[in-house]
Amino acid sequence: MAAIEVRLPVARKLVVQSLAQGSDKHLVAPGDTITTDTGYMRGHGTYMGDEKLVASVAGAVERVNKLICVKALKTRYNGEVGDIVVGRVTEVQQKRWKVETNARLDSVLLLSSMNLPGGELRRRSAEDELAMRDYLQEGDLISAEVQAVFSDGAVSLHTRSLKYGKLGQGVLVQVSPSLVKRQKTHFHDLPCGASVILGNNGFIWIYPTPEQKNEEAGGFVTDLEPVSLHDREVISRLRNCILALVAQKLMLYDTSIVYCYEASHPHQIKDVLKPEVMQEIVLETRQRLLELEG
Amino acid sequence: MASVVLSEAEKVYVVHGIQEDLRVDGRGCEDYRCIEVETDVVSNTSGSARVKLGHTDILVGVKAEMGTPKLENPNEGYLEFFVDCSANATPEFEGRGGEELATEIVNTLYRIFSSESTIDVKSLCINPREHCWVLYVDVLLLECGGNLFDAISIAVKAALFNTRIPKVRVLEDEEGSKEIELSDDPYDCIRLNVDNVPCIITLSKIGCRHVVDATLQEEACSLASLLLSVTSRGTFTCMKKLGNGSLDPESIFEMMETGKRVGKTLHASLQKILDKEESLGTTRQKVGFLG
């Protein structure tokens, strides 16, 4: 018998505020003056107005020597060359696909930037152009790397390696791009039994670890075999843990996700999304991360 | 209706999961997401309620106004429904985009309240054939996260529970003209009996099984759904099929059984929380929209 829980709303409060902050962050809103000292170079999120440096986005001020920039807390994805992104195909055009990556403009995946089966290198012919829809249709998910950024901010993607390509069965979680930590690698095989791709654009893909690791087909063959119940439980628990970390505004990277997963073990998977359980798990995760650092 | 696009592999994953009674967020097939209900959020209405069901956010306001009874029912008051799909919910609702969905919801609400036993409309009559209370129920869709009808029906029930209609007295002059006098005490009011107000349970057929409280992803994988309006005693007042797919008569019976079970539990939990909120009275911390 399912128990349906109806409750009264409780005002949200962030868990991390209750723990001691190392250094106080200088938070600004658009229009706030950052500094009147003209010796600084202006970076992203700032502009010069009336002899002083003014913020154009809402976020925290970061200073590296002479460069001042404002890192926004919630923003659309801004492409940088070399980022790993997970995107959804929205259109199939003549020689390219339009991919939605939570940016201001749809990203572009050119046919010439897509890897062919088996990794062969050849010039794309007219037959390849006609067969585009056979490979990627509207709604398909892909993992890709940013090749270039156009002048209007649109991002050009490529899947030139066999580890990128069309994604198979799994779960997609959409978060703000500012919560994904930049690391050396964004493809993780977690010890709990599932794999995760942390896209820099905030799209996080959780999928069951494939058995054969050496045979990376580049996503040409989609495996539609049913996933085992144990793997499903791991994936659902990971998804709920990631949503808990996002609700409490913690940075997402493999260590924080693994700690949060381990902290959620005493609770049932569906209970992880309850506000009080979320606070408890994230508090424990935060404490373990602090112990790890210091 | 707002919808997400999913790849084939994602749909296959969702369908296989439901067959094993484990949905993407870990729920079983008959589990609801956490529901948050708050009443008395809008101060200039006779009653209001706000319901949050996962990512679905609904605000309902009830205003009681004086009007003339309808010709077919001269001894009764009546309810008027209006639904506004806010463009905040999804860009598809911009301009007139949300009108189709709004009309569908309004027609469903009229149908489920068409039965005589749902709300005691005779108590809304002041002077037969001349004056009666008209309850204008306005529904505002703030966010669309799947399972709209259920959330709307819960919010309407909570708002009607919260409605306070001022007590009026009818005075007769010597000439025979009637005057309506409002009582001076602002707390002197009549409350509505919402015991028989039904709640909508939407059952979506995905694969060979059916689920309750589908998210947007699950709605994209389901071909047909059954909308049942269930009262707290387990009786149905209305049944409607949504979607392009077909439903087997056997699965309809199974879905009705599930709907009855889930409906009774939902009514019990909802009534409990409404009573609890009422008993807190002025000590209740109002969260409102900035919480």
XYZ file of C-alpha atoms in Angstrom:
585
model
C 0.000 0.000 0.000
C 1.588 3.247 -1.049
C 1.608 5.977 1.557
C 1.000 9.385 0.029
C 2.771 12.098 1.932
C 1.175 15.537 2.096
C 2.973 18.098 4.175
C 3.022 21.791 5.050
C 5.732 23.859 3.351
C 8.837 24.788 5.302
C 11.039 27.763 4.475
C 14.179 26.576 2.701
C 17.543 27.111 4.291
C 20.915 26.202 2.909
C 22.950 23.734 4.929
C 26.326 25.225 4.055
C 25.486 28.520 5.680
C 25.513 26.877 9.076
C 29.128 25.730 8.664
C 32.036 28.143 9.048
C 33.006 29.854 5.823
C 36.702 30.093 5.038
C 36.808 33.487 3.377
C 33.832 35.751 2.871
C 32.916 35.951 -0.774
C 32.230 39.339 -2.239
C 28.790 38.921 -3.778
C 27.542 41.469 -6.278
C 24.381 42.141 -8.238
C 24.235 43.676 -11.744
C 25.053 47.369 -11.431
C 27.080 47.080 -8.220
C 30.461 48.779 -8.146
C 33.288 46.321 -7.682
C 36.140 48.771 -7.350
C 37.011 52.336 -8.301
C 40.699 51.461 -8.725
C 41.492 51.731 -12.461
C 44.602 49.552 -12.282
C 42.666 46.315 -12.756
C 41.943 44.473 -15.991
C 38.304 43.629 -16.477
C 37.300 40.014 -17.079
C 34.014 38.242 -17.715
C 30.924 39.640 -16.086
C 32.216 43.201 -15.682
C 32.192 46.435 -17.633
C 33.671 49.898 -17.291
C 31.206 52.600 -16.398
C 32.005 56.117 -15.151
C 35.635 55.457 -14.181
C 34.730 52.454 -12.076
C 34.390 48.711 -12.576
C 30.755 47.595 -12.483
C 29.359 44.045 -12.390
C 27.024 42.956 -15.164
C 25.929 39.595 -13.674
C 24.913 38.451 -10.204
C 27.631 36.358 -8.614
C 30.883 36.209 -6.692
C 33.893 38.395 -7.506
C 37.077 36.511 -8.327
C 40.431 38.189 -8.476
C 43.559 36.706 -10.005
C 46.422 39.206 -9.628
C 45.249 42.086 -11.787
C 42.290 40.405 -13.433
C 38.852 40.846 -11.893
C 35.933 38.793 -13.087
C 32.495 37.957 -11.738
C 31.441 34.333 -11.778
C 27.661 34.091 -12.047
C 25.866 31.643 -9.767
C 23.124 30.693 -12.199
C 23.764 31.227 -15.869
C 23.430 29.739 -19.309
C 26.364 27.692 -20.511
C 29.228 29.754 -22.002
C 31.347 27.560 -24.255
C 35.092 27.220 -23.816
C 37.286 25.254 -26.228
C 37.985 21.795 -24.861
C 34.886 21.452 -22.651
C 32.978 18.187 -22.594
C 29.268 18.696 -23.141
C 26.201 16.478 -23.245
C 23.563 17.769 -25.639
C 20.246 16.884 -27.220
C 19.777 17.052 -31.006
C 17.007 19.511 -31.904
C 17.322 19.804 -35.683
C 18.838 17.894 -38.585
C 20.016 20.384 -41.217
C 21.883 19.995 -44.487
C 25.409 19.227 -43.410
C 25.067 19.630 -39.665
C 22.995 18.971 -36.590
C 21.747 21.584 -34.145
C 22.310 20.498 -30.572
C 20.716 22.010 -27.484
C 23.295 22.463 -24.729
C 21.634 24.912 -22.300
C 23.481 27.821 -23.938
C 22.049 31.026 -25.358
C 22.246 29.680 -28.894
C 21.967 26.114 -30.140
C 25.330 24.455 -30.641
C 26.369 23.147 -34.030
C 27.718 19.682 -34.826
C 29.059 19.570 -38.353
C 28.868 16.344 -40.324
C 32.617 16.573 -40.934
C 33.202 16.696 -37.167
C 31.370 13.462 -36.536
C 33.346 10.242 -36.360
C 32.401 7.473 -38.777
C 31.917 3.818 -37.756
C 35.171 2.105 -36.963
C 36.995 5.409 -36.816
C 37.674 5.554 -40.557
C 38.894 8.840 -41.977
C 37.445 9.822 -45.336
C 35.761 12.720 -47.014
C 32.038 12.930 -46.358
C 30.072 12.185 -49.504
C 26.534 12.950 -50.616
C 25.387 9.531 -49.327
C 26.622 10.447 -45.872
C 24.584 13.607 -46.056
C 21.410 11.718 -46.916
C 22.044 9.163 -44.166
C 22.408 11.801 -41.433
C 19.036 11.080 -39.923
C 19.821 7.374 -39.673
C 22.485 8.167 -37.171
C 21.288 11.152 -35.137
C 17.614 12.102 -34.977
C 15.749 14.822 -33.135
C 15.756 13.980 -29.433
C 18.955 11.902 -29.391
C 21.552 12.605 -26.725
C 25.225 12.937 -27.569
C 28.446 13.579 -25.702
C 30.895 15.824 -27.521
C 33.784 18.212 -27.069
C 33.794 21.901 -27.918
C 35.919 22.520 -30.981
C 35.471 26.265 -31.474
C 33.357 29.168 -30.340
C 31.885 31.446 -33.008
C 31.912 35.206 -32.638
C 28.228 35.310 -31.645
C 28.846 32.865 -28.828
C 27.514 29.756 -30.559
C 29.563 26.659 -29.933
C 30.837 24.207 -32.525
C 31.121 20.613 -31.317
C 33.037 17.568 -32.493
C 32.891 13.875 -31.654
C 36.253 13.053 -33.124
C 37.129 10.387 -30.589
C 35.499 7.026 -30.023
C 34.620 7.888 -26.433
C 32.166 10.550 -27.668
C 29.051 9.940 -29.699
C 25.424 8.941 -29.258
C 24.408 7.974 -25.731
C 22.388 4.871 -24.947
C 20.218 4.001 -21.961
C 20.494 6.091 -18.848
C 19.182 9.117 -16.986
C 19.818 12.797 -17.717
C 19.931 15.374 -14.916
C 19.923 19.076 -15.781
C 21.676 21.455 -13.389
C 23.178 24.928 -13.556
C 26.558 24.960 -15.388
C 28.232 26.883 -12.570
C 27.841 23.891 -10.241
C 29.976 21.517 -12.320
C 33.591 21.662 -11.233
C 36.247 21.817 -13.925
C 38.437 18.743 -13.752
C 40.921 16.807 -15.876
C 38.377 14.224 -16.883
C 34.609 14.361 -16.932
C 33.949 10.700 -17.646
C 33.868 8.789 -14.357
C 33.282 5.125 -13.562
C 32.029 5.355 -10.009
C 32.824 2.563 -7.530
C 29.131 2.127 -6.711
C 28.491 0.462 -10.060
C 27.384 3.163 -12.504
C 29.185 5.625 -14.769
C 28.599 9.325 -15.032
C 29.453 12.041 -17.553
C 29.594 15.496 -15.945
C 28.979 17.842 -18.866
C 30.371 21.334 -18.413
C 27.068 22.682 -19.674
C 25.220 21.291 -16.671
C 23.807 18.183 -18.347
C 24.792 15.153 -16.297
C 24.385 11.721 -17.818
C 24.189 8.669 -15.546
C 24.359 5.289 -17.238
C 25.127 1.669 -16.400
C 28.841 0.839 -16.773
C 29.301 -1.058 -20.038
C 30.933 -4.466 -19.595
C 33.393 -4.358 -22.467
C 35.511 -1.288 -21.995
C 38.003 -1.793 -24.813
C 35.398 -1.989 -27.550
C 34.269 1.635 -27.723
C 32.075 1.830 -30.753
C 31.538 5.567 -30.530
C 27.879 5.082 -29.892
C 26.930 3.648 -33.255
C 25.306 0.591 -31.764
C 22.660 1.441 -29.152
C 22.181 -1.301 -26.610
C 18.461 -1.659 -25.855
C 18.804 -4.678 -23.569
C 16.975 -4.252 -20.229
C 19.235 -2.923 -17.491
C 19.390 -5.072 -14.339
C 17.415 -4.022 -11.249
C 20.566 -3.568 -9.160
C 22.060 -1.150 -11.692
C 18.768 0.718 -11.836
C 18.759 1.213 -8.096
C 22.292 2.583 -8.203
C 21.408 4.965 -11.029
C 18.228 6.207 -9.300
C 20.071 6.751 -6.038
C 22.844 8.671 -7.833
C 20.268 10.828 -9.576
C 18.565 11.712 -6.304
C 21.925 12.410 -4.616
C 22.931 14.764 -7.417
C 19.607 16.600 -7.062
C 20.211 16.865 -3.305
C 23.679 18.363 -3.849
C 22.260 20.818 -6.387
C 19.444 21.885 -4.061
C 22.043 22.767 -1.420
C 24.337 24.404 -3.993
C 27.386 22.166 -3.569
C 29.903 21.785 -6.397
C 29.501 18.578 -8.382
C 32.515 16.371 -8.982
C 33.197 12.679 -8.640
C 34.291 12.782 -4.982
C 31.297 14.807 -3.792
C 28.897 12.552 -5.663
C 30.477 9.382 -4.229
C 30.419 10.758 -0.663
C 26.802 11.805 -1.052
C 25.911 8.358 -2.400
C 27.554 6.676 0.595
C 25.815 9.040 3.011
C 22.429 8.201 1.510
C 22.698 4.452 2.158
C 20.556 4.296 5.325
C 17.638 5.922 3.486
C 15.345 4.527 0.844
C 15.942 5.836 -2.665
C 12.684 7.782 -2.880
C 13.211 9.303 0.590
C 16.423 11.030 -0.523
C 14.352 13.770 -2.144
C 12.623 14.754 1.095
C 13.903 18.143 2.332
C 15.025 16.978 5.775
C 16.834 13.900 4.438
C 18.512 16.063 1.777
C 19.864 18.427 4.413
C 21.160 15.564 6.522
C 22.981 13.846 3.659
C 24.513 17.025 2.297
C 25.709 18.057 5.751
C 27.497 14.736 6.118
C 28.982 15.036 2.614
C 30.192 18.544 3.320
C 31.872 17.450 6.546
C 33.659 14.575 4.824
C 34.842 16.898 2.063
C 36.198 19.370 4.608
C 38.058 16.552 6.357
C 39.531 15.517 3.022
C 40.768 19.022 2.277
C 42.206 19.894 5.636
C 0.720 20.484 -22.492
C 4.397 21.059 -21.797
C 6.442 18.097 -22.887
C 10.063 17.049 -23.094
C 11.708 15.271 -26.007
C 13.396 12.000 -25.117
C 15.665 9.738 -27.127
C 14.558 6.184 -27.929
C 17.068 4.684 -25.522
C 15.859 6.879 -22.658
C 12.249 5.842 -23.305
C 13.252 2.178 -23.327
C 15.046 2.686 -20.006
C 11.957 4.292 -18.426
C 9.565 1.624 -19.722
C 11.741 -1.282 -18.536
C 12.138 0.365 -15.149
C 8.399 0.701 -14.663
C 7.933 -2.960 -15.522
C 10.181 -3.749 -12.549
C 8.339 -1.257 -10.293
C 11.340 1.077 -10.012
C 10.871 4.474 -11.585
C 13.699 6.863 -12.444
C 13.461 8.690 -9.107
C 13.182 5.486 -7.069
C 9.400 5.568 -6.578
C 7.088 2.609 -7.018
C 4.215 2.641 -9.487
C 1.701 3.831 -6.888
C 3.810 6.446 -5.094
C 3.211 10.149 -5.309
C 5.973 12.736 -5.129
C 6.068 14.837 -2.000
C 3.046 17.171 -1.960
C 3.215 20.553 -0.219
C -0.073 22.314 0.538
C -0.544 25.763 1.988
C -3.869 27.569 2.338
C -4.727 31.225 2.843
C -1.882 32.546 0.708
C -3.818 35.265 -1.149
C -5.278 37.822 1.220
C -8.021 39.363 -0.941
C -9.841 36.120 -1.708
C -12.441 34.235 0.286
C -10.202 31.187 0.226
C -6.985 30.195 -1.490
C -4.487 27.349 -1.650
C -1.129 26.647 -3.185
C -0.004 23.122 -4.036
C 3.501 22.029 -5.008
C 3.831 18.523 -6.408
C 7.449 18.023 -7.452
C 7.975 20.684 -10.111
C 4.243 21.370 -10.592
C 3.055 24.536 -8.870
C -0.648 25.496 -8.740
C -2.344 28.465 -7.089
C -6.134 28.506 -6.601
C -8.189 31.420 -5.364
C -11.906 31.285 -4.503
C -14.007 34.441 -4.444
C -17.567 34.409 -3.170
C -19.817 36.985 -4.817
C -23.520 37.669 -4.792
C -25.407 36.753 -7.934
C -28.750 35.539 -9.278
C -29.397 31.803 -9.302
C -29.589 29.963 -12.588
C -33.079 29.474 -14.022
C -32.907 25.643 -13.905
C -31.870 25.636 -10.240
C -33.526 28.596 -8.507
C -32.763 27.323 -4.996
C -29.059 26.753 -5.449
C -25.845 28.700 -5.797
C -23.165 27.542 -8.244
C -19.435 27.388 -8.969
C -17.645 29.018 -11.891
C -14.186 27.817 -12.886
C -11.473 29.703 -14.710
C -7.980 28.471 -15.515
C -5.048 30.663 -16.464
C -1.943 28.967 -17.862
C 0.782 31.419 -16.973
C 3.630 31.952 -19.435
C 5.959 31.433 -16.459
C 5.193 27.732 -16.592
C 6.513 27.132 -20.069
C 7.127 29.353 -23.146
C 4.444 27.364 -25.027
C 1.806 29.150 -22.936
C 2.790 32.582 -24.178
C -0.053 34.618 -25.635
C -2.921 32.279 -26.530
C -0.872 29.099 -26.457
C -2.281 27.922 -23.163
C -5.937 28.354 -24.098
C -6.487 24.811 -25.317
C -5.120 23.286 -22.155
C -7.057 25.781 -20.042
C -10.374 24.893 -21.721
C -9.670 21.188 -21.248
C -9.002 21.669 -17.529
C -12.101 23.869 -17.069
C -14.354 21.343 -18.790
C -12.937 18.548 -16.636
C -13.523 20.569 -13.468
C -17.125 21.292 -14.458
C -17.676 17.605 -15.100
C -16.327 16.403 -11.798
C -18.360 18.992 -9.904
C -21.511 18.328 -11.921
C -22.625 15.604 -9.568
C -25.037 16.931 -6.936
C -23.406 15.343 -3.945
C -19.951 16.925 -4.371
C -20.735 20.273 -2.858
C -23.870 21.392 -1.028
C -25.025 24.147 -3.385
C -28.341 24.557 -1.561
C -26.475 26.150 1.343
C -25.241 28.820 -1.062
C -28.757 30.090 -1.696
C -29.819 33.309 0.085
C -33.160 34.203 -1.492
C -34.676 31.634 -3.844
C -34.818 32.947 -7.405
C -33.234 36.246 -6.395
C -29.930 36.003 -4.586
C -27.349 33.331 -4.149
C -23.623 32.942 -3.604
C -21.541 32.310 -6.696
C -18.127 30.855 -6.031
C -15.591 31.910 -8.648
C -12.740 29.419 -8.553
C -9.624 30.710 -10.345
C -6.754 28.346 -11.037
C -3.316 29.663 -11.928
C -0.663 27.334 -13.350
C 2.686 28.598 -12.154
C 4.896 25.705 -13.155
C 4.327 22.590 -15.244
C 6.101 19.493 -14.025
C 3.778 16.681 -14.999
C 0.509 15.499 -13.465
C -1.367 18.781 -13.718
C -4.885 17.503 -13.137
C -4.099 15.842 -9.800
C -2.383 18.922 -8.430
C -5.223 21.187 -9.602
C -7.883 19.043 -7.972
C -5.958 18.925 -4.677
C -5.555 22.703 -4.766
C -9.254 23.254 -5.529
C -10.271 21.026 -2.634
C -7.880 22.792 -0.256
C -9.060 26.228 -1.410
C -12.729 25.293 -0.960
C -11.902 23.986 2.512
C -10.289 27.332 3.290
C -13.177 29.424 1.875
C -15.014 31.599 4.334
C -18.311 33.005 3.101
C -19.697 35.885 5.165
C -23.023 35.293 6.898
C -25.858 37.400 5.530
C -29.321 38.094 6.849
C -32.300 38.964 4.720
C -34.507 41.739 6.136
C -38.001 42.361 4.844
C -39.347 45.889 4.738
C -43.017 46.833 5.142
C -43.215 47.399 1.371
C -41.922 43.888 0.786
C -38.508 44.849 -0.635
C -35.737 42.694 0.668
C -32.517 44.045 2.068
C -29.409 42.032 2.610
C -27.394 42.756 5.706
C -23.840 41.651 6.194
C -22.831 40.802 9.742
C -20.379 43.188 11.432
C -18.062 40.532 12.761
C -15.475 39.664 10.045
C -14.970 36.208 11.549
C -18.651 35.339 11.367
C -18.788 33.139 8.291
C -19.965 29.844 6.903
C -17.562 27.140 5.818
C -18.097 24.631 3.049
C -18.250 20.923 3.632
C -15.593 19.428 1.355
C -15.932 15.798 2.453
C -17.432 14.788 -0.883
C -15.253 16.950 -3.125
C -13.418 14.522 -5.414
C -9.740 14.473 -6.318
C -8.475 13.594 -9.758
C -6.106 10.633 -10.059
C -4.347 10.362 -13.417
C -3.093 6.891 -14.285
C -0.671 6.741 -17.209
C -0.228 3.508 -19.096
C 3.455 2.890 -19.775
C 4.401 -0.436 -21.311
C 2.146 -3.052 -19.698
C 1.823 -1.327 -16.344
C 0.257 1.909 -15.178
C 1.760 4.567 -12.950
C 0.344 7.260 -10.733
C 1.746 10.802 -10.697
C 3.790 10.717 -13.888
C 6.612 13.214 -14.374
C 7.096 14.985 -17.724
C 9.541 12.276 -18.875
C 7.106 9.505 -17.992
C 4.245 11.320 -19.719
C 6.380 11.399 -22.883
C 6.656 7.592 -22.735
C 2.973 6.917 -22.122
C 0.526 6.550 -24.984
C -2.723 6.637 -23.045
C -3.858 7.795 -19.625
C -7.009 7.473 -17.628
C -8.256 10.391 -15.584
C -10.461 9.337 -12.663
C -12.165 11.596 -10.201
C -12.448 9.787 -6.875
C -14.199 10.913 -3.685
C -12.946 10.124 -0.204
C -15.298 7.153 -0.005
C -13.882 5.607 -3.156
C -16.750 6.421 -5.513
C -16.058 7.728 -9.007
C -17.755 10.873 -10.286
C -16.078 11.109 -13.679
C -13.768 9.147 -15.943
C -11.923 10.395 -18.989
C -9.352 8.916 -21.319
C -6.480 11.061 -22.564
C -3.892 10.349 -25.198
C -3.668 8.778 -28.623
C -3.148 5.150 -27.647
C -5.767 2.521 -26.904
C -6.615 0.910 -23.590
C -7.622 -2.683 -23.095
C -10.876 -3.057 -21.068
C -9.072 -5.314 -18.578
C -6.395 -2.758 -17.957
C -9.119 -0.135 -17.473
C -10.562 -2.242 -14.646
C -7.137 -2.635 -13.085
C -6.537 1.092 -13.330
C -9.893 1.808 -11.715
C -9.005 -0.444 -8.787
C -5.659 1.311 -8.378
C -7.355 4.682 -8.665
C -9.817 3.810 -5.911
C -7.042 2.651 -3.570
C -4.788 5.598 -4.226
C -7.689 8.051 -4.110
C -8.786 6.977 -0.639
C -5.216 7.294 0.675
C -4.779 10.698 -0.923
C -7.999 12.027 0.573
C -7.051 10.764 4.029
C -3.581 12.354 3.928
C -4.914 15.626 2.501
C -7.692 15.955 5.070
C -5.224 15.236 7.851
C -2.877 18.002 6.772
C -5.729 20.485 6.230
C -7.031 19.791 9.723
C -3.522 20.123 11.133
C -3.019 23.461 9.397
C -6.369 24.674 10.710
C -5.536 23.636 14.248
C -2.276 25.588 14.178
C -4.309 28.749 13.630
C -2.352 31.976 14.059
C 0.776 30.164 15.287
C 1.323 28.783 11.778
C 4.407 30.170 10.038
C 3.301 31.464 6.664
C 5.835 30.532 4.012
C 4.139 32.057 0.966
C 6.092 32.620 -2.232
C 9.451 33.724 -0.900
C 10.149 30.773 1.353
